[in-house]
Amino acid sequence: MIHSLFLVNASGDIFLEKHWKSVVSRSVCDYFFEALERATEPENVPPVIPTPHHYLINVLRHRIYFVAVIQSEVPPLFVIEFLHRVVDTFQDYFGVCTEAAIKDNVVVVYELLEEMLDNGFPLATESNILKELIKPPTILRTVVNTITGSTNVGEQLPTGQLSVVPWRRTGVKYTNNEAYFDVVEEIDAIIDKSGSTITAEIQGVIDACVKLTGMPDLTLSFMNPRLLDDVSFHPCVRFKRWEAERILSFIPPDGNFRLLSYHVSSQNLVAIPVYVKHNISFREGSSQGRFELTLGPKQTMGKAVESVLVSSQLPRGVLNANLNPSQGTYTFDPVTKLHINVATNCYWQLLSWDVGKINPQKLPSLKGSMSLQAGASKPDENPTINIQFKIQQLAISGLKVNRLDMYGEKYKPFKGIKYMTKAGKFQVRT
Amino acid sequence: MTDSKYFTTTKKGEIFELKAELNSDKKEKKKEAVKKVIASMTVGKDVSALFPDVVNCMQTDNLELKKLVYLYLMNYAKSQPDMAIMAVNTFVKDCEDPNPLIRALAVRTMGCIRVDKITEYLCEPLRKCLKDEDPYVRKTAAVCVAKLHDINAQLVEDQGFLDTLKDLISDSNPMVVANAVAALSEIAESHPNSNLLDLNPQTINKLLTALNECTEWGQIFILDCLANYTPRDDRESQSICERVTPRLSHANSAVVLSAVKVLMKFMEMLPKDLDYYGTLLKKLAPPLVTLLSAEPELQYVALRNINLIVQKRPEILKHEMKVFFVKYNDPIYVKLEKLDIMIRLASQANIAQVLAELKEYATEVDVDFVRKAVRAIGRCAIKVEQSAERCVSTLLDLIQTKVNYVVQEAIVVIKDIFRKYPNKYESVIATLCENLDSLDEPEARAAMIWIVGEYAERIDNADELLESFLEGFHDESTQVQLQLLTAIVKLFLKKPTETQELVQQVLSLATQDSDNPDLRDRGYIYWRLLSTDPVAAKEVVLAEKPLISEETDLIEPTLLEELICHIGTLASVYHKPPSAFVEGSRGVQHKRLPARAGSGESAESPDVGQSGPAEAPPAVIPSQGDLLGDLLNLDLAPPTATIPSVQPSMQMGAMDLLGGGLDSLMGDESDTLGGDIGGSPSMGAGLGAAPAAMPAALGSAPAVGGGLGDLFDLGGGVGMPTGAYVAPKTVWLPAMKAKGLEISGTFARRGGIIQMDLSLTNKAMSVMTDFAIQFNRNSFGLAPAGPLQVLTPLSPNQTIDVSLPLSTSGPVMKMEPLNNLQVAVKNNIDVFYFSCQYPLSLLFVEDGKMERQVFLATWKDIPNDNEAQFQIKDIHLNSDAASNKLQGSNIFTIAKRTVEGQDMLYQSVKLTNAIWVLAEMRIQTGNPNYTLSIKCRAPEVSQFVYQCYELVLKN
């Protein structure tokens, strides 16, 4: 099981360590640092690193490496999932998961880690239960504690932990009962240079914020549940009922949680909302190149495409670019050496263009010229263009919630459903 | 108002201040002080000095304060065991507390205190807690049994906790069941043969019921446990599968993968015509695809597992090719895995798409990835025959880009394509030849040379091309040199008339101007072959090569089966069976090293000799007559050549070499002979010049590898002070047995170099010349490292002293006695045989000093059966003098302890083949008799090590 945890910051210092069994010397992290040094970019550190007596499994979140140490055969996914849970918990408790926040709350962090694992076995990882055991720090509570001398550790046995609904705490009370659901879809796509789609898929989630008194039992039904053939549920969802009736029936946890995530992969269901016209070329023997980009809406179901951000690594050897955007602003700093590749000792530069909203009547464009390093040969590779965008009030897969009902409680809650589509990893090859 | 204030005090008086605060009367102040202590602890500061003061704060009603003190206790109890006892009473009291939270907390904390004295007190409270009315306490207690087992396994067994734990599998609360399973699984891991998790249909049923209701982590434990069960029949198998399938929709990826493991395993038992079988296959794809939309590190683990699943059951993901397409900002480790799976899934149906993608990747910026992509195109061509043509044309397109590393990589894979589809795509050779000048990597140059040699008859200017390479022959890497030699010989055999000069040039470059034994030997072999029997040469050099297939990169089926049973584990990430690399959980230090090839293995195994080269015959001491045959055959691997017609000529060549030109084939050259006939091991399978004899090459590879390692050992020792004892020379070969030649000698190790000091005396009437020496295989692979340097003829009644450097890279065969060495010496009169014994101290290397910790662990780790005791009598040295003397012979004293007038010296010795010998020497003041205990994984060396001790100490 999980032996120890080390938190390492971006500059490579261990700033927190926690051992659940015997103490493992922090020198074990040297193997991690070696791997870190070898990696060309911070995110390229291999997730599992063997050492003579231990295995190190790490995740990088919020510029902090969470390095878990294991000694015997433990499923790596189990460790990674647990580390994610640690990150989520910190974020939940402190609002942000940063080195400063963790250091500011080091005792709470320690108490939390102790509560989350016992001898390497997960103990309490549900945020609802943890919050009953250890109250999150708030300014008010800190003040109250100092005055009254009370503590932020719960005195009661966490009720939820042993009930049939371990994810929900009991005795929840609200004056305003409300339940909000956000259907958020991200499009991952690769578009080739001619504009045709190579792969496209939708990663969808339904995130909920439920603040309901007592033990509400909810059902959520969809207009077109057939879309959802590849789903992962929160443990609260009754799987049998879904199998039989395609209805989500559940007693929700209190507060924010992810009800389900789904995956739509069949390509004819995935609409591509934007298109890109591009022309990035270099003339043989000249140190100048042309750069032209035009964006336009494609299948948007009549909704506006907003918050568009285009970014691209320009080809190796490009020294500067003189571009003219029809709208928005672009940044391109010729001095910044991004992504230094140790092996080849050359660098690429990142162009990013904050477009804003796409106006179908006047398509946004970015045109101009690029100049190469003197004497550099014509670049071999073609840059890939990364696009981010948002479309409000639309689930691009067409998923629609039919109705939400509540049983088990008498009051009438306020209900709300919101849809949104975003670009995930949306890439256009040139 | 944050905790960071606790970090600010780093002044000298910090501990003192804290101490005062901890003893304050004010509750609030106490708590703040404990918090400061904890904060210091988290960043690794030593605050153990405050132990008694912190423990004093334990008796409190304040739960937070209590928890903080517990945290502190867990960290420092080990260093203050006597103090920790003070806390026991509070623990025992807390275990009786009406609040279950406190009871659980107490038993949980007690289990984390790894102090023997405390564990004794833990038993009673633990027993109560295992039967507590509150499930929260029971589930905590279950884990505590595993903790206790980790500290004191015997105690857990004696107290019967294991049985109680087994009973908990039938508990009414699913969380308790899950924790009991988890605890049992962990305990079982350190008892591989125990029957702790005795699974029967009843327990399985209970587990499946608990599976639906416990937390996600509990589900992982239960699923992993289920995977160890073997259902009685297909119906039971199906019913388990049905109850596990819903887990595939879980949000926790570890649950999903554990469920996949159970299903993949139990599916084996289902009949394939069953409808359910098909349904199950369909159900497996979506969750696997979903895993790939998770965070990159999850993706990586998932991809490694999918790689296994795809090899076992390609049908599951055959329509999902697109999810493996690479995004440009994936981390490199994800990209490479995706690429691998793309090739495994490539089929006629999707090859066009795959190739288009791969071509796209070949224009990316990441050089490593681009290279892999180009290689992948080659693998596709080999895997999907119909696509070969398209692959070749894609590769040609890539060559046209003229990007240097792309071109080189493309040429390497085109060579493989030629080997898979001979005589099909040779039209592209012209294009390849255009790029000859831009190749600067050895692998690409070697591939190109291979192509030119192989198709010499179709390339008009093949001789010119090869000649151009020949100009800088000595600057090329060995790989290229060997390939060039073979290619020119091929060319000569195909076009003998025009290329005679060229072949002579390369042969002389290889044999006369090169220091590389591989190259030189291959040169000699070709030379002999060509000069004695050109027809045979043709058969050997131009032999039909076996086709290569894509199977070469598949995991071997039995390993695959095993890995499928370990889906989701570290084993599945490393694609190695768990036994190969996962250490036991009991902190065993060297349970088994990561699998190493060849000689490394044999060094580890206790049986030194028998595990040498694969073709070594059982250890039979050859009689005098057989010895010659044995020496000749040193490594020729008699029955392994696959083309019978070739063998006689090879044998003949070898005979001839040893008969006529023994001088030129001295020492280690003959050791590698076998290897070179079959194409040097360093050439790898792909480029083998004469694949027919490949098994021989494989067979001798380990010996060569081991030799390299030993050479490094030797190098490391150069420059060390010498002080080793050297025995006086003794007569090994009396003159009357050797037609007047008398040989006496001894062995010495000087500055890390093993030497055989010989005195040759001519007691005959005529002059002796042409001396040469060879060894038979022996236990430690001793072999001459150079020729016997007798430069002037030995006239009658003359004595000459020679020092022959020895290497330990020769072939290995266990001798009886272990240190026996059989030697053949030849001169112009005859060949003579004798045997001698060398002191084992010859093989003690200079870096034989073991780390103290490692010594301790290794000592414990070696079974007591391997310990041997000896008496060394009549030594009048004190322990320091003895230890100095021994150090001169590379016997290193690691530690010295004096107990009741008795000095104990702990010593280590490392042999050239990496066997460690540990020794404990007891010296009593005034007693001339020493007691020596020797422990070694190969117990048969102990006796000889003892002999060395005696020799060294007495001289």
GROMACS .gro file of N, CA, C and O in nm, chain B residues 340-426:
model
  348
  770ASP      N    1   0.276   0.248  -3.019
  770ASP     CA    2   0.294   0.103  -3.011
  770ASP      C    3   0.161   0.032  -3.030
  770ASP      O    4   0.152  -0.069  -3.101
  771ILE      N    5   0.057   0.085  -2.968
  771ILE     CA    6  -0.073   0.019  -2.979
  771ILE      C    7  -0.129   0.036  -3.119
  771ILE      O    8  -0.192  -0.055  -3.173
  772MET      N    9  -0.103   0.152  -3.179
  772MET     CA   10  -0.150   0.171  -3.317
  772MET      C   11  -0.098   0.060  -3.408
  772MET      O   12  -0.170   0.008  -3.492
  773ILE      N   13   0.028   0.026  -3.390
  773ILE     CA   14   0.086  -0.078  -3.475
  773ILE      C   15   0.021  -0.212  -3.445
  773ILE      O   16  -0.009  -0.290  -3.536
  774ARG      N   17  -0.003  -0.238  -3.318
  774ARG     CA   18  -0.064  -0.367  -3.284
  774ARG      C   19  -0.204  -0.378  -3.342
  774ARG      O   20  -0.250  -0.487  -3.372
  775LEU      N   21  -0.273  -0.264  -3.354
  775LEU     CA   22  -0.410  -0.269  -3.404
  775LEU      C   23  -0.415  -0.258  -3.557
  775LEU      O   24  -0.521  -0.274  -3.616
  776ALA      N   25  -0.302  -0.228  -3.617
  776ALA     CA   26  -0.303  -0.206  -3.762
  776ALA      C   27  -0.347  -0.331  -3.835
  776ALA      O   28  -0.304  -0.442  -3.803
  777SER      N   29  -0.436  -0.312  -3.930
  777SER     CA   30  -0.482  -0.426  -4.010
  777SER      C   31  -0.509  -0.373  -4.150
  777SER      O   32  -0.502  -0.252  -4.174
  778GLN      N   33  -0.544  -0.464  -4.237
  778GLN     CA   34  -0.568  -0.422  -4.374
  778GLN      C   35  -0.677  -0.315  -4.378
  778GLN      O   36  -0.674  -0.224  -4.459
  779ALA      N   37  -0.776  -0.330  -4.289
  779ALA     CA   38  -0.890  -0.240  -4.293
  779ALA      C   39  -0.852  -0.095  -4.261
  779ALA      O   40  -0.908  -0.002  -4.318
  780ASN      N   41  -0.760  -0.077  -4.167
  780ASN     CA   42  -0.735   0.061  -4.123
  780ASN      C   43  -0.596   0.111  -4.159
  780ASN      O   44  -0.557   0.219  -4.116
  781ILE      N   45  -0.524   0.036  -4.240
  781ILE     CA   46  -0.384   0.069  -4.259
  781ILE      C   47  -0.366   0.206  -4.327
  781ILE      O   48  -0.272   0.279  -4.297
  782ALA      N   49  -0.460   0.241  -4.416
  782ALA     CA   50  -0.445   0.368  -4.487
  782ALA      C   51  -0.446   0.483  -4.387
  782ALA      O   52  -0.359   0.572  -4.390
  783GLN      N   53  -0.543   0.478  -4.297
  783GLN     CA   54  -0.554   0.581  -4.193
  783GLN      C   55  -0.427   0.586  -4.107
  783GLN      O   56  -0.375   0.693  -4.079
  784VAL      N   57  -0.383   0.468  -4.067
  784VAL     CA   58  -0.267   0.461  -3.979
  784VAL      C   59  -0.145   0.521  -4.047
  784VAL      O   60  -0.072   0.600  -3.988
  785LEU      N   61  -0.127   0.485  -4.173
  785LEU     CA   62  -0.010   0.536  -4.243
  785LEU      C   63  -0.015   0.687  -4.258
  785LEU      O   64   0.086   0.756  -4.240
  786ALA      N   65  -0.134   0.739  -4.288
  786ALA     CA   66  -0.147   0.884  -4.302
  786ALA      C   67  -0.107   0.951  -4.171
  786ALA      O   68  -0.036   1.052  -4.169
  787GLU      N   69  -0.152   0.892  -4.060
  787GLU     CA   70  -0.116   0.948  -3.929
  787GLU      C   71   0.034   0.942  -3.906
  787GLU      O   72   0.096   1.041  -3.867
  788LEU      N   73   0.090   0.824  -3.930
  788LEU     CA   74   0.233   0.807  -3.902
  788LEU      C   75   0.316   0.906  -3.983
  788LEU      O   76   0.414   0.961  -3.936
  789LYS      N   77   0.270   0.928  -4.106
  789LYS     CA   78   0.344   1.021  -4.191
  789LYS      C   79   0.336   1.161  -4.131
  789LYS      O   80   0.434   1.236  -4.131
  790GLU      N   81   0.221   1.193  -4.079
  790GLU     CA   82   0.203   1.322  -4.013
  790GLU      C   83   0.300   1.336  -3.894
  790GLU      O   84   0.365   1.437  -3.876
  791TYR      N   85   0.307   1.228  -3.814
  791TYR     CA   86   0.395   1.232  -3.695
  791TYR      C   87   0.541   1.252  -3.736
  791TYR      O   88   0.618   1.311  -3.663
  792ALA      N   89   0.574   1.200  -3.853
  792ALA     CA   90   0.713   1.206  -3.896
  792ALA      C   91   0.755   1.350  -3.926
  792ALA      O   92   0.872   1.377  -3.948
  793THR      N   93   0.659   1.443  -3.930
  793THR     CA   94   0.697   1.583  -3.950
  793THR      C   95   0.686   1.662  -3.821
  793THR      O   96   0.691   1.783  -3.821
  794GLU      N   97   0.665   1.592  -3.709
  794GLU     CA   98   0.656   1.664  -3.582
  794GLU      C   99   0.792   1.717  -3.538
  794GLU      O  100   0.894   1.693  -3.603
  795VAL      N  101   0.793   1.785  -3.425
  795VAL     CA  102   0.918   1.848  -3.384
  795VAL      C  103   1.002   1.762  -3.292
  795VAL      O  104   1.123   1.777  -3.285
  796ASP      N  105   0.939   1.671  -3.221
  796ASP     CA  106   1.012   1.592  -3.122
  796ASP      C  107   1.090   1.480  -3.191
  796ASP      O  108   1.032   1.387  -3.245
  797VAL      N  109   1.221   1.491  -3.188
  797VAL     CA  110   1.305   1.400  -3.268
  797VAL      C  111   1.283   1.253  -3.230
  797VAL      O  112   1.266   1.168  -3.317
  798ASP      N  113   1.280   1.224  -3.101
  798ASP     CA  114   1.261   1.084  -3.058
  798ASP      C  115   1.131   1.028  -3.113
  798ASP      O  116   1.125   0.914  -3.158
  799PHE      N  117   1.029   1.110  -3.104
  799PHE     CA  118   0.899   1.064  -3.148
  799PHE      C  119   0.897   1.045  -3.300
  799PHE      O  120   0.843   0.946  -3.351
  800VAL      N  121   0.959   1.134  -3.371
  800VAL     CA  122   0.966   1.122  -3.517
  800VAL      C  123   1.034   0.990  -3.555
  800VAL      O  124   0.986   0.915  -3.640
  801ARG      N  125   1.144   0.961  -3.488
  801ARG     CA  126   1.216   0.837  -3.518
  801ARG      C  127   1.126   0.716  -3.495
  801ARG      O  128   1.120   0.624  -3.577
  802LYS      N  129   1.058   0.716  -3.382
  802LYS     CA  130   0.969   0.604  -3.352
  802LYS      C  131   0.860   0.592  -3.457
  802LYS      O  132   0.821   0.482  -3.495
  803ALA      N  133   0.813   0.706  -3.503
  803ALA     CA  134   0.705   0.703  -3.603
  803ALA      C  135   0.755   0.640  -3.731
  803ALA      O  136   0.686   0.559  -3.793
  804VAL      N  137   0.875   0.676  -3.772
  804VAL     CA  138   0.930   0.618  -3.895
  804VAL      C  139   0.947   0.467  -3.877
  804VAL      O  140   0.912   0.388  -3.964
  805ARG      N  141   0.998   0.429  -3.761
  805ARG     CA  142   1.012   0.284  -3.734
  805ARG      C  143   0.877   0.216  -3.742
  805ARG      O  144   0.865   0.103  -3.789
  806ALA      N  145   0.776   0.285  -3.690
  806ALA     CA  146   0.642   0.227  -3.688
  806ALA      C  147   0.595   0.196  -3.829
  806ALA      O  148   0.530   0.095  -3.854
  807ILE      N  149   0.629   0.284  -3.923
  807ILE     CA  150   0.588   0.259  -4.062
  807ILE      C  151   0.648   0.127  -4.108
  807ILE      O  152   0.581   0.044  -4.170
  808GLY      N  153   0.773   0.106  -4.075
  808GLY     CA  154   0.837  -0.020  -4.113
  808GLY      C  155   0.769  -0.139  -4.049
  808GLY      O  156   0.749  -0.242  -4.113
  809ARG      N  157   0.732  -0.125  -3.922
  809ARG     CA  158   0.667  -0.237  -3.855
  809ARG      C  159   0.531  -0.266  -3.917
  809ARG      O  160   0.490  -0.381  -3.926
  810CYS      N  161   0.462  -0.161  -3.961
  810CYS     CA  162   0.334  -0.181  -4.028
  810CYS      C  163   0.355  -0.264  -4.155
  810CYS      O  164   0.279  -0.355  -4.185
  811ALA      N  165   0.459  -0.228  -4.229
  811ALA     CA  166   0.485  -0.299  -4.354
  811ALA      C  167   0.507  -0.447  -4.327
  811ALA      O  168   0.462  -0.533  -4.402
  812ILE      N  169   0.576  -0.476  -4.219
  812ILE     CA  170   0.607  -0.614  -4.188
  812ILE      C  171   0.483  -0.686  -4.136
  812ILE      O  172   0.459  -0.803  -4.161
  813LYS      N  173   0.399  -0.611  -4.065
  813LYS     CA  174   0.281  -0.674  -4.007
  813LYS      C  175   0.171  -0.696  -4.111
  813LYS      O  176   0.111  -0.803  -4.118
  814VAL      N  177   0.140  -0.593  -4.188
  814VAL     CA  178   0.028  -0.603  -4.282
  814VAL      C  179   0.086  -0.613  -4.423
  814VAL      O  180   0.127  -0.514  -4.482
  815GLU      N  181   0.086  -0.734  -4.473
  815GLU     CA  182   0.155  -0.757  -4.599
  815GLU      C  183   0.100  -0.671  -4.713
  815GLU      O  184   0.174  -0.616  -4.792
  816GLN      N  185  -0.032  -0.660  -4.716
  816GLN     CA  186  -0.096  -0.585  -4.824
  816GLN      C  187  -0.051  -0.439  -4.827
  816GLN      O  188  -0.062  -0.371  -4.928
  817SER      N  189  -0.006  -0.393  -4.712
  817SER     CA  190   0.026  -0.251  -4.705
  817SER      C  191   0.172  -0.224  -4.736
  817SER      O  192   0.213  -0.108  -4.741
  818ALA      N  193   0.249  -0.330  -4.754
  818ALA     CA  194   0.393  -0.312  -4.763
  818ALA      C  195   0.430  -0.210  -4.870
  818ALA      O  196   0.514  -0.122  -4.849
  819GLU      N  197   0.362  -0.220  -4.982
  819GLU     CA  198   0.398  -0.132  -5.092
  819GLU      C  199   0.373   0.014  -5.055
  819GLU      O  200   0.456   0.101  -5.076
  820ARG      N  201   0.256   0.035  -4.993
  820ARG     CA  202   0.223   0.171  -4.954
  820ARG      C  203   0.322   0.223  -4.848
  820ARG      O  204   0.361   0.339  -4.850
  821CYS      N  205   0.361   0.133  -4.758
  821CYS     CA  206   0.457   0.174  -4.656
  821CYS      C  207   0.588   0.216  -4.720
  821CYS      O  208   0.647   0.318  -4.683
  822VAL      N  209   0.632   0.135  -4.817
  822VAL     CA  210   0.759   0.167  -4.882
  822VAL      C  211   0.750   0.302  -4.951
  822VAL      O  212   0.840   0.385  -4.941
  823SER      N  213   0.636   0.327  -5.016
  823SER     CA  214   0.629   0.455  -5.086
  823SER      C  215   0.620   0.570  -4.986
  823SER      O  216   0.675   0.678  -5.010
  824THR      N  217   0.554   0.545  -4.870
  824THR     CA  218   0.552   0.649  -4.766
  824THR      C  219   0.694   0.677  -4.719
  824THR      O  220   0.734   0.793  -4.702
  825LEU      N  221   0.770   0.570  -4.701
  825LEU     CA  222   0.908   0.588  -4.655
  825LEU      C  223   0.989   0.665  -4.758
  825LEU      O  224   1.070   0.752  -4.724
  826LEU      N  225   0.964   0.635  -4.886
  826LEU     CA  226   1.037   0.707  -4.990
  826LEU      C  227   1.002   0.855  -4.987
  826LEU      O  228   1.089   0.941  -5.001
  827ASP      N  229   0.874   0.884  -4.966
  827ASP     CA  230   0.834   1.025  -4.953
  827ASP      C  231   0.913   1.092  -4.842
  827ASP      O  232   0.958   1.205  -4.855
  828LEU      N  233   0.924   1.019  -4.732
  828LEU     CA  234   0.994   1.076  -4.617
  828LEU      C  235   1.141   1.098  -4.648
  828LEU      O  236   1.201   1.196  -4.606
  829ILE      N  237   1.198   1.003  -4.725
  829ILE     CA  238   1.339   1.020  -4.761
  829ILE      C  239   1.356   1.146  -4.845
  829ILE      O  240   1.455   1.217  -4.832
  830GLN      N  241   1.255   1.175  -4.928
  830GLN     CA  242   1.263   1.295  -5.012
  830GLN      C  243   1.267   1.422  -4.930
  830GLN      O  244   1.314   1.526  -4.976
  831THR      N  245   1.216   1.419  -4.807
  831THR     CA  246   1.219   1.541  -4.725
  831THR      C  247   1.362   1.580  -4.691
  831THR      O  248   1.388   1.695  -4.656
  832LYS      N  249   1.452   1.484  -4.701
  832LYS     CA  250   1.594   1.508  -4.675
  832LYS      C  251   1.622   1.549  -4.531
  832LYS      O  252   1.730   1.601  -4.502
  833VAL      N  253   1.527   1.534  -4.443
  833VAL     CA  254   1.557   1.563  -4.303
  833VAL      C  255   1.647   1.450  -4.254
  833VAL      O  256   1.609   1.332  -4.262
  834ASN      N  257   1.760   1.488  -4.207
  834ASN     CA  258   1.866   1.390  -4.185
  834ASN      C  259   1.823   1.269  -4.104
  834ASN      O  260   1.835   1.154  -4.148
  835TYR      N  261   1.769   1.291  -3.982
  835TYR     CA  262   1.738   1.175  -3.899
  835TYR      C  263   1.622   1.094  -3.952
  835TYR      O  264   1.611   0.974  -3.928
  836VAL      N  265   1.534   1.158  -4.028
  836VAL     CA  266   1.423   1.084  -4.088
  836VAL      C  267   1.477   0.988  -4.193
  836VAL      O  268   1.442   0.870  -4.198
  837VAL      N  269   1.566   1.040  -4.276
  837VAL     CA  270   1.625   0.957  -4.381
  837VAL      C  271   1.695   0.836  -4.320
  837VAL      O  272   1.676   0.721  -4.364
  838GLN      N  273   1.773   0.860  -4.217
  838GLN     CA  274   1.850   0.750  -4.159
  838GLN      C  275   1.759   0.643  -4.100
  838GLN      O  276   1.779   0.524  -4.119
  839GLU      N  277   1.658   0.691  -4.030
  839GLU     CA  278   1.565   0.597  -3.968
  839GLU      C  279   1.492   0.517  -4.077
  839GLU      O  280   1.472   0.397  -4.065
  840ALA      N  281   1.456   0.586  -4.185
  840ALA     CA  282   1.383   0.520  -4.294
  840ALA      C  283   1.470   0.410  -4.356
  840ALA      O  284   1.421   0.300  -4.385
  841ILE      N  285   1.597   0.437  -4.370
  841ILE     CA  286   1.684   0.336  -4.432
  841ILE      C  287   1.695   0.213  -4.342
  841ILE      O  288   1.692   0.099  -4.389
  842VAL      N  289   1.701   0.236  -4.211
  842VAL     CA  290   1.708   0.123  -4.119
  842VAL      C  291   1.584   0.034  -4.133
  842VAL      O  292   1.593  -0.088  -4.138
  843VAL      N  293   1.466   0.096  -4.145
  843VAL     CA  294   1.347   0.012  -4.153
  843VAL      C  295   1.331  -0.051  -4.291
  843VAL      O  296   1.278  -0.161  -4.304
  844ILE      N  297   1.378   0.019  -4.393
  844ILE     CA  298   1.367  -0.041  -4.527
  844ILE      C  299   1.449  -0.170  -4.533
  844ILE      O  300   1.409  -0.269  -4.594
  845LYS      N  301   1.562  -0.169  -4.464
  845LYS     CA  302   1.642  -0.292  -4.458
  845LYS      C  303   1.557  -0.407  -4.402
  845LYS      O  304   1.559  -0.518  -4.454
  846ASP      N  305   1.479  -0.378  -4.295
  846ASP     CA  306   1.394  -0.483  -4.239
  846ASP      C  307   1.287  -0.527  -4.339
  846ASP      O  308   1.253  -0.644  -4.346
  847ILE      N  309   1.235  -0.431  -4.412
  847ILE     CA  310   1.133  -0.466  -4.511
  847ILE      C  311   1.193  -0.558  -4.617
  847ILE      O  312   1.130  -0.655  -4.659
  848PHE      N  313   1.314  -0.530  -4.659
  848PHE     CA  314   1.382  -0.618  -4.755
  848PHE      C  315   1.393  -0.759  -4.699
  848PHE      O  316   1.383  -0.857  -4.771
  849ARG      N  317   1.418  -0.767  -4.569
  849ARG     CA  318   1.435  -0.900  -4.512
  849ARG      C  319   1.303  -0.975  -4.504
  849ARG      O  320   1.299  -1.097  -4.503
  850LYS      N  321   1.193  -0.899  -4.494
  850LYS     CA  322   1.063  -0.964  -4.487
  850LYS      C  323   1.014  -1.000  -4.629
  850LYS      O  324   0.957  -1.105  -4.651
  851TYR      N  325   1.035  -0.910  -4.723
  851TYR     CA  326   0.987  -0.934  -4.859
  851TYR      C  327   1.106  -0.930  -4.954
  851TYR      O  328   1.126  -0.829  -5.025
  852PRO      N  329   1.184  -1.036  -4.959
  852PRO     CA  330   1.302  -1.030  -5.046
  852PRO      C  331   1.260  -1.020  -5.193
  852PRO      O  332   1.153  -1.069  -5.229
  853ASN      N  333   1.343  -0.956  -5.269
  853ASN     CA  334   1.324  -0.948  -5.414
  853ASN      C  335   1.193  -0.883  -5.454
  853ASN      O  336   1.126  -0.925  -5.547
  854LYS      N  337   1.149  -0.784  -5.380
  854LYS     CA  338   1.021  -0.723  -5.415
  854LYS      C  339   1.034  -0.573  -5.435
  854LYS      O  340   0.974  -0.517  -5.524
  855TYR      N  341   1.108  -0.509  -5.349
  855TYR     CA  342   1.112  -0.364  -5.354
  855TYR      C  343   1.250  -0.310  -5.388
  855TYR      O  344   1.284  -0.199  -5.352
  856GLU      N  345   1.327  -0.393  -5.459
  856GLU     CA  346   1.464  -0.351  -5.482
  856GLU      C  347   1.473  -0.230  -5.573
  856GLU      O  348   1.577  -0.166  -5.582
   0.00000   0.00000   0.00000
